PDB file of C-alpha atoms in Angstrom:
ATOM      1  CA  MET A   1       8.531  22.713 -12.246  1.00 41.00           C
ATOM      2  CA  LYS A   2       9.996  23.816 -15.563  1.00 40.00           C
ATOM      3  CA  GLY A   3       7.571  25.844 -17.619  1.00 44.00           C
ATOM      4  CA  ALA A   4       4.914  25.894 -14.887  1.00 40.00           C
ATOM      5  CA  TYR A   5       4.229  29.586 -15.257  1.00 37.00           C
ATOM      6  CA  THR A   6       3.587  29.256 -19.002  1.00 44.00           C
ATOM      7  CA  ASN A   7       1.510  26.105 -18.675  1.00 51.00           C
ATOM      8  CA  PRO A   8      -2.248  26.646 -19.275  1.00 53.00           C
ATOM      9  CA  ARG A   9      -2.995  24.193 -16.475  1.00 53.00           C
ATOM     10  CA  PHE A  10      -1.100  26.446 -14.058  1.00 47.00           C
ATOM     11  CA  PHE A  11      -3.210  29.466 -14.966  1.00 52.00           C
ATOM     12  CA  LEU A  12      -6.378  27.387 -14.799  1.00 56.00           C
ATOM     13  CA  ALA A  13      -5.385  26.233 -11.321  1.00 53.00           C
ATOM     14  CA  MET A  14      -4.834  29.827 -10.254  1.00 50.00           C
ATOM     15  CA  THR A  15      -8.269  30.719 -11.588  1.00 51.00           C
ATOM     16  CA  VAL A  16      -9.794  27.933  -9.530  1.00 53.00           C
ATOM     17  CA  MET A  17      -8.022  29.104  -6.378  1.00 49.00           C
ATOM     18  CA  LEU A  18      -9.463  32.589  -6.804  1.00 44.00           C
ATOM     19  CA  ALA A  19     -12.921  31.338  -7.767  1.00 48.00           C
ATOM     20  CA  MET A  20     -13.116  29.175  -4.653  1.00 50.00           C
ATOM     21  CA  ALA A  21     -12.031  31.884  -2.229  1.00 42.00           C
ATOM     22  CA  ALA A  22     -15.559  32.518  -0.953  1.00 40.00           C
ATOM     23  CA  ALA A  23     -16.138  28.813  -0.410  1.00 46.00           C
ATOM     24  CA  LEU A  24     -12.910  28.490   1.550  1.00 45.00           C
ATOM     25  CA  VAL A  25     -13.914  31.268   3.903  1.00 40.00           C
ATOM     26  CA  GLN A  26     -17.051  29.322   4.812  1.00 42.00           C
ATOM     27  CA  ALA A  27     -15.267  25.990   5.263  1.00 49.00           C
ATOM     28  CA  GLN A  28     -15.937  24.431   8.636  1.00 61.00           C
ATOM     29  CA  GLY A  29     -12.655  25.203  10.355  1.00 86.00           C
ATOM     30  CA  THR A  30     -10.417  23.992   7.531  1.00 96.00           C
ATOM     31  CA  ARG A  31      -8.043  26.225   5.631  1.00 96.00           C
ATOM     32  CA  VAL A  32      -5.459  26.049   2.889  1.00 97.00           C
ATOM     33  CA  GLY A  33      -1.990  25.598   4.376  1.00 97.00           C
ATOM     34  CA  PHE A  34      -3.168  24.230   7.727  1.00 97.00           C
ATOM     35  CA  TYR A  35       0.069  22.227   8.108  1.00 98.00           C
ATOM     36  CA  ALA A  36       2.424  24.978   6.912  1.00 98.00           C
ATOM     37  CA  ARG A  37       4.129  25.192  10.308  1.00 98.00           C
ATOM     38  CA  THR A  38       3.417  21.838  11.938  1.00 98.00           C
ATOM     39  CA  CYS A  39       4.253  19.621   8.962  1.00 98.00           C
ATOM     40  CA  PRO A  40       5.413  21.711   5.994  1.00 98.00           C
ATOM     41  CA  ARG A  41       6.014  18.697   3.735  1.00 98.00           C
ATOM     42  CA  ALA A  42       2.603  17.110   4.376  1.00 98.00           C
ATOM     43  CA  GLU A  43       1.126  17.738   0.950  1.00 98.00           C
ATOM     44  CA  SER A  44       4.296  16.832  -0.933  1.00 98.00           C
ATOM     45  CA  ILE A  45       4.613  13.570   1.009  1.00 98.00           C
ATOM     46  CA  VAL A  46       1.034  12.610   0.116  1.00 98.00           C
ATOM     47  CA  ARG A  47       1.524  13.526  -3.536  1.00 98.00           C
ATOM     48  CA  SER A  48       4.769  11.553  -3.719  1.00 98.00           C
ATOM     49  CA  ALA A  49       3.053   8.465  -2.286  1.00 98.00           C
ATOM     50  CA  VAL A  50       0.158   8.754  -4.749  1.00 98.00           C
ATOM     51  CA  GLN A  51       2.552   9.256  -7.666  1.00 98.00           C
ATOM     52  CA  SER A  52       4.623   6.236  -6.679  1.00 98.00           C
ATOM     53  CA  HIS A  53       1.604   3.922  -6.565  1.00 98.00           C
ATOM     54  CA  PHE A  54       0.062   5.490  -9.669  1.00 98.00           C
ATOM     55  CA  ARG A  55       3.158   4.688 -11.714  1.00 98.00           C
ATOM     56  CA  SER A  56       2.770   0.984 -10.985  1.00 97.00           C
ATOM     57  CA  ASN A  57      -1.039   0.910 -10.979  1.00 97.00           C
ATOM     58  CA  PRO A  58      -2.964   3.820 -12.574  1.00 97.00           C
ATOM     59  CA  ASN A  59      -6.228   2.312 -11.316  1.00 96.00           C
ATOM     60  CA  ILE A  60      -5.557   3.670  -7.857  1.00 97.00           C
ATOM     61  CA  ALA A  61      -6.440   7.197  -9.090  1.00 98.00           C
ATOM     62  CA  PRO A  62     -10.171   6.600  -9.637  1.00 98.00           C
ATOM     63  CA  GLY A  63     -10.164   4.333  -6.595  1.00 98.00           C
ATOM     64  CA  LEU A  64      -8.964   7.127  -4.310  1.00 98.00           C
ATOM     65  CA  LEU A  65     -11.397   9.615  -5.847  1.00 98.00           C
ATOM     66  CA  ARG A  66     -14.359   7.259  -5.243  1.00 98.00           C
ATOM     67  CA  MET A  67     -13.110   6.475  -1.740  1.00 98.00           C
ATOM     68  CA  HIS A  68     -13.114  10.160  -0.812  1.00 98.00           C
ATOM     69  CA  PHE A  69     -16.654  10.589  -2.152  1.00 98.00           C
ATOM     70  CA  HIS A  70     -17.911   7.534  -0.260  1.00 98.00           C
ATOM     71  CA  ASP A  71     -16.191   8.739   2.901  1.00 98.00           C
ATOM     72  CA  CYS A  72     -17.706  12.227   2.820  1.00 98.00           C
ATOM     73  CA  PHE A  73     -21.264  11.034   2.250  1.00 98.00           C
ATOM     74  CA  VAL A  74     -21.158   8.816   5.354  1.00 97.00           C
ATOM     75  CA  GLN A  75     -20.407  10.499   8.707  1.00 94.00           C
ATOM     76  CA  GLY A  76     -18.739  13.376   6.849  1.00 97.00           C
ATOM     77  CA  CYS A  77     -15.164  13.598   5.532  1.00 98.00           C
ATOM     78  CA  ASP A  78     -13.551  11.928   8.527  1.00 98.00           C
ATOM     79  CA  ALA A  79     -11.730   8.874   7.117  1.00 98.00           C
ATOM     80  CA  SER A  80     -14.255   6.536   8.741  1.00 98.00           C
ATOM     81  CA  ILE A  81     -14.201   4.529   5.505  1.00 98.00           C
ATOM     82  CA  LEU A  82     -10.618   3.464   6.293  1.00 98.00           C
ATOM     83  CA  ILE A  83     -11.384   1.696   9.575  1.00 98.00           C
ATOM     84  CA  ASP A  84     -11.100  -2.086   9.515  1.00 97.00           C
ATOM     85  CA  GLY A  85     -13.735  -4.331  11.047  1.00 95.00           C
ATOM     86  CA  PRO A  86     -16.541  -6.754  10.186  1.00 94.00           C
ATOM     87  CA  ASN A  87     -19.319  -4.154  10.326  1.00 96.00           C
ATOM     88  CA  THR A  88     -17.499  -0.997   9.281  1.00 98.00           C
ATOM     89  CA  GLU A  89     -18.084   1.165   6.198  1.00 98.00           C
ATOM     90  CA  LYS A  90     -15.182  -0.558   4.458  1.00 97.00           C
ATOM     91  CA  SER A  91     -16.987  -3.899   4.683  1.00 97.00           C
ATOM     92  CA  ALA A  92     -20.299  -2.615   3.246  1.00 98.00           C
ATOM     93  CA  PRO A  93     -21.359  -3.702  -0.285  1.00 96.00           C
ATOM     94  CA  PRO A  94     -20.931  -0.222  -1.892  1.00 95.00           C
ATOM     95  CA  ASN A  95     -17.304  -0.131  -0.716  1.00 97.00           C
ATOM     96  CA  ARG A  96     -16.100  -3.676  -1.289  1.00 93.00           C
ATOM     97  CA  LEU A  97     -14.770  -2.895  -4.769  1.00 91.00           C
ATOM     98  CA  LEU A  98     -12.917   0.283  -3.762  1.00 95.00           C
ATOM     99  CA  ARG A  99      -9.148   0.289  -4.169  1.00 95.00           C
ATOM    100  CA  GLY A 100      -6.272   2.432  -2.966  1.00 97.00           C
ATOM    101  CA  TYR A 101      -6.241   1.790   0.779  1.00 98.00           C
ATOM    102  CA  GLU A 102      -2.557   0.860   0.582  1.00 98.00           C
ATOM    103  CA  VAL A 103      -1.749   4.319  -0.792  1.00 98.00           C
ATOM    104  CA  ILE A 104      -3.261   6.014   2.245  1.00 98.00           C
ATOM    105  CA  ASP A 105      -1.396   3.634   4.565  1.00 98.00           C
ATOM    106  CA  ASP A 106       1.882   4.338   2.773  1.00 98.00           C
ATOM    107  CA  ALA A 107       1.424   8.115   2.986  1.00 98.00           C
ATOM    108  CA  LYS A 108       0.452   7.855   6.648  1.00 98.00           C
ATOM    109  CA  THR A 109       3.549   5.812   7.505  1.00 98.00           C
ATOM    110  CA  GLN A 110       5.770   8.446   5.891  1.00 98.00           C
ATOM    111  CA  LEU A 111       3.925  11.306   7.601  1.00 98.00           C
ATOM    112  CA  GLU A 112       4.158   9.663  11.013  1.00 98.00           C
ATOM    113  CA  ALA A 113       7.907   9.392  10.524  1.00 98.00           C
ATOM    114  CA  ALA A 114       8.176  13.064   9.552  1.00 98.00           C
ATOM    115  CA  CYS A 115       5.500  14.615  11.793  1.00 98.00           C
ATOM    116  CA  PRO A 116       4.159  12.142  14.387  1.00 98.00           C
ATOM    117  CA  GLY A 117       0.510  12.589  15.352  1.00 98.00           C
ATOM    118  CA  VAL A 118      -0.037  15.710  13.235  1.00 98.00           C
ATOM    119  CA  VAL A 119      -1.672  14.916   9.889  1.00 98.00           C
ATOM    120  CA  SER A 120      -5.085  13.271   9.897  1.00 98.00           C
ATOM    121  CA  CYS A 121      -6.085  10.344   7.722  1.00 98.00           C
ATOM    122  CA  ALA A 122      -9.070  12.430   6.591  1.00 98.00           C
ATOM    123  CA  ASP A 123      -6.738  15.070   5.170  1.00 98.00           C
ATOM    124  CA  ILE A 124      -4.524  12.437   3.554  1.00 98.00           C
ATOM    125  CA  LEU A 125      -7.524  10.986   1.725  1.00 98.00           C
ATOM    126  CA  THR A 126      -8.747  14.425   0.661  1.00 98.00           C
ATOM    127  CA  LEU A 127      -5.320  15.387  -0.696  1.00 98.00           C
ATOM    128  CA  ALA A 128      -4.899  12.013  -2.399  1.00 98.00           C
ATOM    129  CA  ALA A 129      -8.217  12.474  -4.227  1.00 98.00           C
ATOM    130  CA  ARG A 130      -7.034  15.851  -5.555  1.00 98.00           C
ATOM    131  CA  ASP A 131      -3.681  14.399  -6.588  1.00 98.00           C
ATOM    132  CA  SER A 132      -5.429  11.536  -8.395  1.00 98.00           C
ATOM    133  CA  VAL A 133      -7.301  14.007 -10.578  1.00 98.00           C
ATOM    134  CA  PHE A 134      -4.109  15.904 -11.353  1.00 98.00           C
ATOM    135  CA  LEU A 135      -2.201  12.732 -12.254  1.00 98.00           C
ATOM    136  CA  THR A 136      -4.893  11.781 -14.767  1.00 98.00           C
ATOM    137  CA  ARG A 137      -4.397  15.128 -16.534  1.00 97.00           C
ATOM    138  CA  GLY A 138      -7.052  16.996 -14.633  1.00 98.00           C
ATOM    139  CA  ILE A 139      -6.714  20.178 -12.655  1.00 96.00           C
ATOM    140  CA  ASN A 140      -4.762  20.925  -9.501  1.00 97.00           C
ATOM    141  CA  TRP A 141      -6.511  22.959  -6.823  1.00 98.00           C
ATOM    142  CA  ALA A 142      -5.889  24.274  -3.334  1.00 97.00           C
ATOM    143  CA  VAL A 143      -7.255  21.865  -0.711  1.00 98.00           C
ATOM    144  CA  PRO A 144      -8.363  23.242   2.649  1.00 98.00           C
ATOM    145  CA  THR A 145      -6.975  20.991   5.405  1.00 98.00           C
ATOM    146  CA  GLY A 146      -7.375  20.681   9.153  1.00 98.00           C
ATOM    147  CA  ARG A 147      -9.842  17.774   9.357  1.00 98.00           C
ATOM    148  CA  ARG A 148      -9.690  15.303  12.206  1.00 98.00           C
ATOM    149  CA  ASP A 149     -10.537  11.614  12.068  1.00 98.00           C
ATOM    150  CA  GLY A 150     -13.822  10.089  13.149  1.00 98.00           C
ATOM    151  CA  ARG A 151     -14.256   7.219  15.577  1.00 96.00           C
ATOM    152  CA  VAL A 152     -17.536   5.810  14.234  1.00 97.00           C
ATOM    153  CA  SER A 153     -17.742   3.555  11.176  1.00 98.00           C
ATOM    154  CA  LEU A 154     -20.902   1.528  10.541  1.00 98.00           C
ATOM    155  CA  ALA A 155     -21.715  -0.494   7.453  1.00 98.00           C
ATOM    156  CA  SER A 156     -25.408   0.267   7.983  1.00 98.00           C
ATOM    157  CA  ASP A 157     -24.773   3.985   7.381  1.00 98.00           C
ATOM    158  CA  THR A 158     -23.695   3.409   3.774  1.00 98.00           C
ATOM    159  CA  THR A 159     -27.299   3.108   2.583  1.00 96.00           C
ATOM    160  CA  ILE A 160     -27.181   6.870   2.080  1.00 96.00           C
ATOM    161  CA  LEU A 161     -24.738   6.477  -0.814  1.00 97.00           C
ATOM    162  CA  PRO A 162     -26.312   7.019  -4.269  1.00 97.00           C
ATOM    163  CA  GLY A 163     -26.813   3.735  -6.112  1.00 96.00           C
ATOM    164  CA  PHE A 164     -26.149   2.757  -9.716  1.00 97.00           C
ATOM    165  CA  ARG A 165     -29.891   2.480 -10.485  1.00 97.00           C
ATOM    166  CA  GLU A 166     -30.904   5.617  -8.605  1.00 97.00           C
ATOM    167  CA  SER A 167     -33.280   8.171 -10.102  1.00 98.00           C
ATOM    168  CA  ILE A 168     -32.118  11.752 -10.607  1.00 98.00           C
ATOM    169  CA  ASP A 169     -34.695  13.013  -8.104  1.00 98.00           C
ATOM    170  CA  SER A 170     -33.324  10.662  -5.463  1.00 98.00           C
ATOM    171  CA  GLN A 171     -29.741  11.614  -6.287  1.00 98.00           C
ATOM    172  CA  LYS A 172     -30.599  15.299  -6.028  1.00 98.00           C
ATOM    173  CA  GLN A 173     -32.224  14.774  -2.645  1.00 98.00           C
ATOM    174  CA  LYS A 174     -29.162  12.967  -1.304  1.00 98.00           C
ATOM    175  CA  PHE A 175     -26.796  15.657  -2.565  1.00 98.00           C
ATOM    176  CA  ALA A 176     -29.035  18.484  -1.323  1.00 98.00           C
ATOM    177  CA  ALA A 177     -28.952  16.989   2.184  1.00 97.00           C
ATOM    178  CA  PHE A 178     -25.245  17.930   2.233  1.00 97.00           C
ATOM    179  CA  GLY A 179     -25.634  21.373   0.712  1.00 97.00           C
ATOM    180  CA  LEU A 180     -24.745  20.243  -2.810  1.00 98.00           C
ATOM    181  CA  ASN A 181     -26.926  21.457  -5.671  1.00 98.00           C
ATOM    182  CA  THR A 182     -27.760  19.943  -9.057  1.00 98.00           C
ATOM    183  CA  GLN A 183     -24.712  21.475 -10.715  1.00 98.00           C
ATOM    184  CA  ASP A 184     -22.510  19.954  -8.012  1.00 98.00           C
ATOM    185  CA  LEU A 185     -24.154  16.580  -8.614  1.00 98.00           C
ATOM    186  CA  VAL A 186     -23.425  16.632 -12.344  1.00 98.00           C
ATOM    187  CA  ALA A 187     -19.866  17.893 -11.879  1.00 98.00           C
ATOM    188  CA  LEU A 188     -19.022  15.324  -9.204  1.00 98.00           C
ATOM    189  CA  VAL A 189     -20.545  12.397 -11.101  1.00 98.00           C
ATOM    190  CA  GLY A 190     -18.292  13.597 -13.912  1.00 98.00           C
ATOM    191  CA  GLY A 191     -15.501  12.039 -11.844  1.00 98.00           C
ATOM    192  CA  HIS A 192     -16.564   8.843 -13.624  1.00 98.00           C
ATOM    193  CA  THR A 193     -14.471  10.120 -16.517  1.00 98.00           C
ATOM    194  CA  ILE A 194     -11.748   7.971 -14.935  1.00 98.00           C
ATOM    195  CA  GLY A 195     -12.109   4.448 -13.670  1.00 97.00           C
ATOM    196  CA  THR A 196     -14.061   1.299 -14.366  1.00 97.00           C
ATOM    197  CA  SER A 197     -17.211  -0.568 -13.407  1.00 97.00           C
ATOM    198  CA  ALA A 198     -17.749  -4.278 -12.860  1.00 97.00           C
ATOM    199  CA  CYS A 199     -20.098  -5.899 -15.372  1.00 98.00           C
ATOM    200  CA  GLN A 200     -22.362  -6.958 -12.513  1.00 96.00           C
ATOM    201  CA  LEU A 201     -23.314  -3.324 -11.909  1.00 96.00           C
ATOM    202  CA  PHE A 202     -24.757  -2.665 -15.352  1.00 98.00           C
ATOM    203  CA  SER A 203     -25.104  -5.884 -17.389  1.00 97.00           C
ATOM    204  CA  TYR A 204     -28.800  -6.028 -16.441  1.00 97.00           C
ATOM    205  CA  ARG A 205     -29.244  -3.114 -18.844  1.00 98.00           C
ATOM    206  CA  LEU A 206     -28.112  -5.288 -21.750  1.00 98.00           C
ATOM    207  CA  TYR A 207     -30.492  -8.220 -21.446  1.00 97.00           C
ATOM    208  CA  ASN A 208     -34.239  -8.330 -20.836  1.00 92.00           C
ATOM    209  CA  PHE A 209     -34.272  -4.796 -19.459  1.00 96.00           C
ATOM    210  CA  THR A 210     -37.613  -3.954 -21.036  1.00 91.00           C
ATOM    211  CA  ASN A 211     -39.812  -5.973 -23.388  1.00 89.00           C
ATOM    212  CA  GLY A 212     -37.064  -8.570 -23.679  1.00 88.00           C
ATOM    213  CA  GLY A 213     -34.510  -6.092 -25.035  1.00 95.00           C
ATOM    214  CA  PRO A 214     -31.758  -3.805 -23.730  1.00 97.00           C
ATOM    215  CA  ASP A 215     -32.214  -0.475 -21.985  1.00 98.00           C
ATOM    216  CA  PRO A 216     -33.592   1.829 -24.704  1.00 97.00           C
ATOM    217  CA  THR A 217     -31.457   4.727 -23.456  1.00 98.00           C
ATOM    218  CA  ILE A 218     -28.334   2.868 -24.639  1.00 98.00           C
ATOM    219  CA  ASN A 219     -27.282   3.721 -28.178  1.00 98.00           C
ATOM    220  CA  PRO A 220     -28.323   0.613 -30.216  1.00 98.00           C
ATOM    221  CA  ALA A 221     -24.940   0.605 -31.972  1.00 98.00           C
ATOM    222  CA  PHE A 222     -23.212   0.436 -28.586  1.00 98.00           C
ATOM    223  CA  VAL A 223     -25.171  -2.535 -27.237  1.00 98.00           C
ATOM    224  CA  PRO A 224     -23.262  -5.286 -29.137  1.00 98.00           C
ATOM    225  CA  GLN A 225     -19.948  -3.872 -27.922  1.00 98.00           C
ATOM    226  CA  LEU A 226     -21.099  -3.985 -24.303  1.00 98.00           C
ATOM    227  CA  GLN A 227     -22.608  -7.453 -24.723  1.00 98.00           C
ATOM    228  CA  ALA A 228     -19.287  -8.707 -26.072  1.00 98.00           C
ATOM    229  CA  LEU A 229     -17.496  -7.296 -23.027  1.00 98.00           C
ATOM    230  CA  CYS A 230     -20.123  -8.496 -20.550  1.00 98.00           C
ATOM    231  CA  PRO A 231     -21.865 -11.594 -21.981  1.00 97.00           C
ATOM    232  CA  GLN A 232     -25.041 -12.836 -20.335  1.00 95.00           C
ATOM    233  CA  ASN A 233     -24.145 -15.128 -17.404  1.00 93.00           C
ATOM    234  CA  GLY A 234     -20.493 -14.148 -17.902  1.00 96.00           C
ATOM    235  CA  ASP A 235     -17.890 -12.988 -15.392  1.00 97.00           C
ATOM    236  CA  GLY A 236     -19.643 -10.296 -13.374  1.00 97.00           C
ATOM    237  CA  SER A 237     -16.378  -9.098 -11.881  1.00 96.00           C
ATOM    238  CA  ARG A 238     -14.873  -8.138 -15.241  1.00 97.00           C
ATOM    239  CA  ARG A 239     -14.244  -4.409 -15.360  1.00 97.00           C
ATOM    240  CA  ILE A 240     -14.702  -1.964 -18.230  1.00 97.00           C
ATOM    241  CA  ASP A 241     -14.143   1.774 -18.545  1.00 98.00           C
ATOM    242  CA  LEU A 242     -16.914   4.063 -17.338  1.00 98.00           C
ATOM    243  CA  ASP A 243     -15.798   6.557 -19.981  1.00 98.00           C
ATOM    244  CA  THR A 244     -15.447   4.522 -23.176  1.00 98.00           C
ATOM    245  CA  GLY A 245     -12.414   5.613 -25.176  1.00 97.00           C
ATOM    246  CA  SER A 246     -10.950   7.827 -22.449  1.00 97.00           C
ATOM    247  CA  GLY A 247     -11.052   5.882 -19.195  1.00 96.00           C
ATOM    248  CA  ASN A 248      -7.621   6.985 -17.979  1.00 96.00           C
ATOM    249  CA  ARG A 249      -7.904  10.686 -18.681  1.00 98.00           C
ATOM    250  CA  PHE A 250      -9.791  13.335 -16.716  1.00 98.00           C
ATOM    251  CA  ASP A 251     -11.778  15.135 -19.415  1.00 98.00           C
ATOM    252  CA  THR A 252     -15.274  15.889 -20.712  1.00 98.00           C
ATOM    253  CA  SER A 253     -15.595  12.832 -22.934  1.00 98.00           C
ATOM    254  CA  PHE A 254     -17.660  11.196 -20.179  1.00 98.00           C
ATOM    255  CA  PHE A 255     -20.374  13.781 -20.802  1.00 98.00           C
ATOM    256  CA  ALA A 256     -20.084  13.374 -24.563  1.00 98.00           C
ATOM    257  CA  ASN A 257     -20.650   9.655 -24.093  1.00 98.00           C
ATOM    258  CA  LEU A 258     -23.813  10.374 -22.101  1.00 98.00           C
ATOM    259  CA  ARG A 259     -25.071  12.626 -24.894  1.00 98.00           C
ATOM    260  CA  ASN A 260     -24.412   9.816 -27.352  1.00 98.00           C
ATOM    261  CA  GLY A 261     -26.186   7.140 -25.297  1.00 98.00           C
ATOM    262  CA  ARG A 262     -22.941   5.499 -24.276  1.00 98.00           C
ATOM    263  CA  GLY A 263     -23.171   5.839 -20.502  1.00 98.00           C
ATOM    264  CA  ILE A 264     -22.282   2.644 -18.640  1.00 98.00           C
ATOM    265  CA  LEU A 265     -24.159   2.987 -15.364  1.00 98.00           C
ATOM    266  CA  GLU A 266     -27.910   3.575 -15.470  1.00 98.00           C
ATOM    267  CA  SER A 267     -27.582   6.394 -12.938  1.00 98.00           C
ATOM    268  CA  ASP A 268     -24.966   8.087 -15.127  1.00 98.00           C
ATOM    269  CA  GLN A 269     -27.031   7.914 -18.318  1.00 98.00           C
ATOM    270  CA  LYS A 270     -29.950   9.490 -16.473  1.00 98.00           C
ATOM    271  CA  LEU A 271     -27.907  12.705 -16.245  1.00 98.00           C
ATOM    272  CA  TRP A 272     -28.695  13.083 -19.948  1.00 98.00           C
ATOM    273  CA  THR A 273     -32.234  11.714 -20.071  1.00 98.00           C
ATOM    274  CA  ASP A 274     -33.442  13.911 -17.176  1.00 98.00           C
ATOM    275  CA  PRO A 275     -33.962  17.535 -18.347  1.00 98.00           C
ATOM    276  CA  SER A 276     -32.943  19.000 -14.977  1.00 98.00           C
ATOM    277  CA  THR A 277     -29.423  17.587 -15.250  1.00 98.00           C
ATOM    278  CA  ARG A 278     -29.088  17.496 -19.053  1.00 98.00           C
ATOM    279  CA  THR A 279     -28.798  21.294 -19.049  1.00 97.00           C
ATOM    280  CA  PHE A 280     -25.627  21.107 -16.972  1.00 98.00           C
ATOM    281  CA  VAL A 281     -24.176  18.316 -19.114  1.00 98.00           C
ATOM    282  CA  GLN A 282     -24.719  20.519 -22.164  1.00 98.00           C
ATOM    283  CA  ARG A 283     -23.074  23.486 -20.452  1.00 98.00           C
ATOM    284  CA  LEU A 284     -20.078  21.393 -19.388  1.00 98.00           C
ATOM    285  CA  LEU A 285     -19.749  20.258 -23.003  1.00 98.00           C
ATOM    286  CA  GLY A 286     -19.933  23.882 -24.155  1.00 97.00           C
ATOM    287  CA  GLU A 287     -22.788  23.167 -26.526  1.00 96.00           C
ATOM    288  CA  ARG A 288     -23.900  26.016 -28.742  1.00 91.00           C
ATOM    289  CA  GLY A 289     -26.703  28.023 -27.195  1.00 90.00           C
ATOM    290  CA  SER A 290     -25.765  27.098 -23.630  1.00 90.00           C
ATOM    291  CA  ARG A 291     -23.812  29.118 -21.076  1.00 95.00           C
ATOM    292  CA  PRO A 292     -20.576  27.107 -21.032  1.00 97.00           C
ATOM    293  CA  LEU A 293     -19.031  25.787 -17.837  1.00 98.00           C
ATOM    294  CA  ASN A 294     -15.411  24.686 -17.491  1.00 98.00           C
ATOM    295  CA  PHE A 295     -15.528  21.103 -16.198  1.00 98.00           C
ATOM    296  CA  ASN A 296     -12.188  21.243 -14.386  1.00 98.00           C
ATOM    297  CA  VAL A 297     -13.060  24.477 -12.606  1.00 98.00           C
ATOM    298  CA  GLU A 298     -16.551  23.331 -11.645  1.00 98.00           C
ATOM    299  CA  PHE A 299     -15.329  19.915 -10.512  1.00 98.00           C
ATOM    300  CA  ALA A 300     -12.712  21.508  -8.264  1.00 98.00           C
ATOM    301  CA  ARG A 301     -15.252  23.934  -6.820  1.00 98.00           C
ATOM    302  CA  SER A 302     -17.686  21.112  -6.060  1.00 98.00           C
ATOM    303  CA  MET A 303     -14.915  18.980  -4.569  1.00 98.00           C
ATOM    304  CA  VAL A 304     -14.040  21.742  -2.105  1.00 98.00           C
ATOM    305  CA  LYS A 305     -17.697  21.969  -1.083  1.00 97.00           C
ATOM    306  CA  MET A 306     -18.001  18.203  -0.721  1.00 98.00           C
ATOM    307  CA  SER A 307     -14.736  17.836   1.178  1.00 98.00           C
ATOM    308  CA  ASN A 308     -16.095  20.058   3.937  1.00 96.00           C
ATOM    309  CA  ILE A 309     -19.177  17.947   4.611  1.00 97.00           C
ATOM    310  CA  GLY A 310     -19.402  17.211   8.324  1.00 96.00           C
ATOM    311  CA  VAL A 311     -15.714  17.749   8.982  1.00 97.00           C
ATOM    312  CA  LYS A 312     -14.381  17.373  12.507  1.00 96.00           C
ATOM    313  CA  THR A 313     -11.960  20.075  13.608  1.00 95.00           C
ATOM    314  CA  GLY A 314     -10.510  21.513  16.787  1.00 91.00           C
ATOM    315  CA  THR A 315     -11.112  19.098  19.667  1.00 91.00           C
ATOM    316  CA  ASN A 316     -13.562  16.908  17.772  1.00 94.00           C
ATOM    317  CA  GLY A 317     -12.368  13.547  16.505  1.00 96.00           C
ATOM    318  CA  GLU A 318      -8.762  12.408  16.719  1.00 97.00           C
ATOM    319  CA  ILE A 319      -5.550  12.068  14.734  1.00 98.00           C
ATOM    320  CA  ARG A 320      -5.184   8.348  14.056  1.00 98.00           C
ATOM    321  CA  ARG A 321      -1.637   6.973  14.108  1.00 97.00           C
ATOM    322  CA  ILE A 322      -2.827   4.063  11.930  1.00 98.00           C
ATOM    323  CA  CYS A 323      -5.599   4.932   9.485  1.00 98.00           C
ATOM    324  CA  SER A 324      -7.281   1.530   9.645  1.00 97.00           C
ATOM    325  CA  ALA A 325      -7.625   1.513  13.453  1.00 96.00           C
ATOM    326  CA  ILE A 326      -9.173   3.811  16.038  1.00 91.00           C
ATOM    327  CA  ASN A 327      -6.614   5.045  18.579  1.00 88.00           C
TER     328      ASN A 327
END
């Protein structure tokens, strides 16, 4: 790509690759370049598919990022979220509003034509999540691959996913169960810098939340704006940006909004109101007096950790020919 070696994003990506080296060594059987010999164009095919869909519908980027997160927290990163069925993860309430399944199917069709039975749906989803961040002006990072696909997908297992009203203590416990610490939690929730939420997931904060008024953690000047977007008894399916003013760009404005009482989801705003997570928000914002953290670098590092939760490699799992169906 012209100018790549003088582009600051290129050097930042190289920094991330070096910083994550230790984590990659400990990955559960995955490695960067797993398909170098068996399907050399695997990553470029996935990126091309994501780019093509992104051009016509930018909303698929946050959709794919959320899908990867929801997949990894249930049965590990094994593409079990992609399996169709009446009682599968895909059908569960936390996943009904996810979007981007058609992107994975498109990439899989192309990969099966180029390298039949080689590239797993789990790896496609992991790569697509990375590419979604990059397309929204975030960082590019090296993704360890070599996952295999799971055969079990149960809607009942999705109760482990963090909820939009969840306390920080509960969120920390759920993340810690997968080897993710508080800094990982804050960085990964920062993925809400892109994407939207349905009014039905937060409008309760605007009306009769406490003592007949709105949630006191919302900036009072912001309440009328949200009430206009999500009127009481209005259309609960209407969607608004999770990162007001910058919903299509991967940046730190999400954290600035939390600092200013402009978080949309209750669970997001709690990252600022809880002292144990506020420290990391301040560091990611580079506030004076804190030890600054680079959001892009930390997000990529945490994504690599998360994407190796419960992975199936070697003879475990399978390589699905169709991502929505078990072989």
